[in-house]
C-alpha cells in the first residue's frame, strides 16, 4: 500500500490520534528532496494557510514537482485565490443551497465547517436537526474547490427566501471545533477510503485503478460480474482495482488511473470525471477527447468521410432543409440524433410520410440530424481496439424480428441479438484494416468500431468510445487474457507517467536509433 502522508506546519497542529497515519511537518517534507520514492505517495496538505508563497503553498508546489498526489493541488489553491474563478464557482455552488428549513428564521448568518466534503447536519443552534440540503451543499463545495478543510459563511437573503455565500476560505486545522472531531475523522476516513493501518509500501499494489460504474444502469458497457472479475484478476497482477460511483468524485485523485465503464456523454458526470482525471495527469479511458469525438455521430461522419473511410451515404438534415429533402432519399432511410446512444435515437423510415414524422420529433431534440442509406446485414462486426491494436472481435446479430441489435420496448424493456466472439486471427483483413484506421482518427484509447460487411465492401457505421466487454460475450475468444491486457495497458501508462525523463544527450552528440537488428551486434 503506498504511503499516505498528512503534512502540517507544526506537529501539534494535528491533535488527533490515528493509528498508522504518518504525520510530518512541512519543514521535514521540504527537506526530503525529490526522487526518494519509487512511486508517488498520497499527500494531504493540512498547513495553516495556502496563501501565495506561504509554507502551505510550497508544500503542494513541491509535491506536484516530485510527482506526488497532493490535496489540495496547485490548481485548487490557485482557484481559491483567483477572485474571478472563485466567484464563478460560488455562483454554481449557491444553486445547491436550499431553504435550509431546519435553521430558525431568527438566524441571519452562520458559518459551517466542511471536512473533506462532510458536514454536521445541524442548524446554527446545534439542535441536531438533519438538513439533507446542507450535506449535498458541503459535498459539492469539496468537488469544486478540492480543499480538505473549508469554512463557509452563509447569509440569509432578503425576505428570508434562501441563502447566499458571504465568504469561503480554507480552515486552519487548529480551528476545527473539538466538538466536531468525530466528523473530521470520519471525513478523513471517507476521503482515503482505506483502513488507517500501517502496511509496508513494498507489499502494496503496483497501481490503484478506479473503475467508474453505475449499478443501476440497465445497459452498462460491462456488467457487475465482469467488473468483479477485473477486481479478482487485478489482485493476481498486483493491481488494486476498486469500483467507484458518481458519488466518489471527491476521491478520484486518490487513484493512479481511471477506467470509465458507464455510458458516456458530454453533459454528464462521466465527462466531468474524465476531464478531472486528465487535468491531474492520470491515465484515463475514456479520455475527454475521445468522448467528445465519439459521442457525436455528425462529427464521426465528417471525420470518416474526410479521411476516405467508407461509410453508408450520409446526409445532414435541418429544419430549413426538410421541405426539399424528399428527392434525395432512398428507402428505407435511417435517421439518427447525433448524440444518441444504444439505438434509442435511431429510427427507420419506409416512406416519405414516416420520414417527416420521425424528423419532426428528432428536430425538436437536435438542430441537426443524420440521414443514412439503410444497409442490411444479418450481423454487425464489432472490432475492439486498444492503443491501435485489435484486442477482440465479435459479431453482433440483429434482435429477432428487428432491424437493430437492440430492440427497445415499453418502460425500459429491451431485447438484444446474439453476440458471437471471433478469434482476431479469423477476422477478414478487409474488416480489420478500416477498423484500425478509423480508431486511429480518434486517439490512442479503447474503442469499439462497428462495421457492416456487404457484397459491395465493408463500411464503418460508428466508433464507440466505451465498447461493451462482458464475460462470455466479447471475451469468449480471448478469455481472461483480454482483461489482463487492459490492466497491463493501464499499468504501462502509470509507469510511463512516473518514469524519470531520459538524460539529455551531450551537446553535438548524434543519437542513432536502435532498430530490430543492429548489424554490428551480429558480426556482419
PDB file of C-alpha atoms in Angstrom, residues 44 77 79 81 93 117 132 182 213 220 240 253 317 326 376 384 450 462 487:
ATOM      1  CA  UNK A  44      -2.973  15.640   2.393  1.00  0.00           C
ATOM      2  CA  UNK A  77      -5.024  26.508  -4.450  1.00  0.00           C
ATOM      3  CA  UNK A  79      -8.768  28.655  -7.790  1.00  0.00           C
ATOM      4  CA  UNK A  81      -7.193  32.736  -4.596  1.00  0.00           C
ATOM      5  CA  UNK A  93     -22.367  26.318  -5.559  1.00  0.00           C
ATOM      6  CA  UNK A 117     -16.941  17.268   1.845  1.00  0.00           C
ATOM      7  CA  UNK A 132     -30.042  16.969   3.753  1.00  0.00           C
ATOM      8  CA  UNK A 182     -15.517  12.648  15.099  1.00  0.00           C
ATOM      9  CA  UNK A 213     -19.706   2.332 -12.977  1.00  0.00           C
ATOM     10  CA  UNK A 220     -23.768  -0.808 -18.942  1.00  0.00           C
ATOM     11  CA  UNK A 240      -5.664  -2.821  -6.800  1.00  0.00           C
ATOM     12  CA  UNK A 253      -7.288  11.804  -7.244  1.00  0.00           C
ATOM     13  CA  UNK A 317     -30.917  17.423 -42.234  1.00  0.00           C
ATOM     14  CA  UNK A 326     -37.660  14.017 -50.401  1.00  0.00           C
ATOM     15  CA  UNK A 376     -28.922  -4.633 -44.250  1.00  0.00           C
ATOM     16  CA  UNK A 384     -12.235  -3.795 -30.131  1.00  0.00           C
ATOM     17  CA  UNK A 450     -18.855  -1.120 -35.767  1.00  0.00           C
ATOM     18  CA  UNK A 462     -19.603   4.250 -35.995  1.00  0.00           C
ATOM     19  CA  UNK A 487      -4.916  -3.898 -16.907  1.00  0.00           C
TER      20      UNK A 487
END
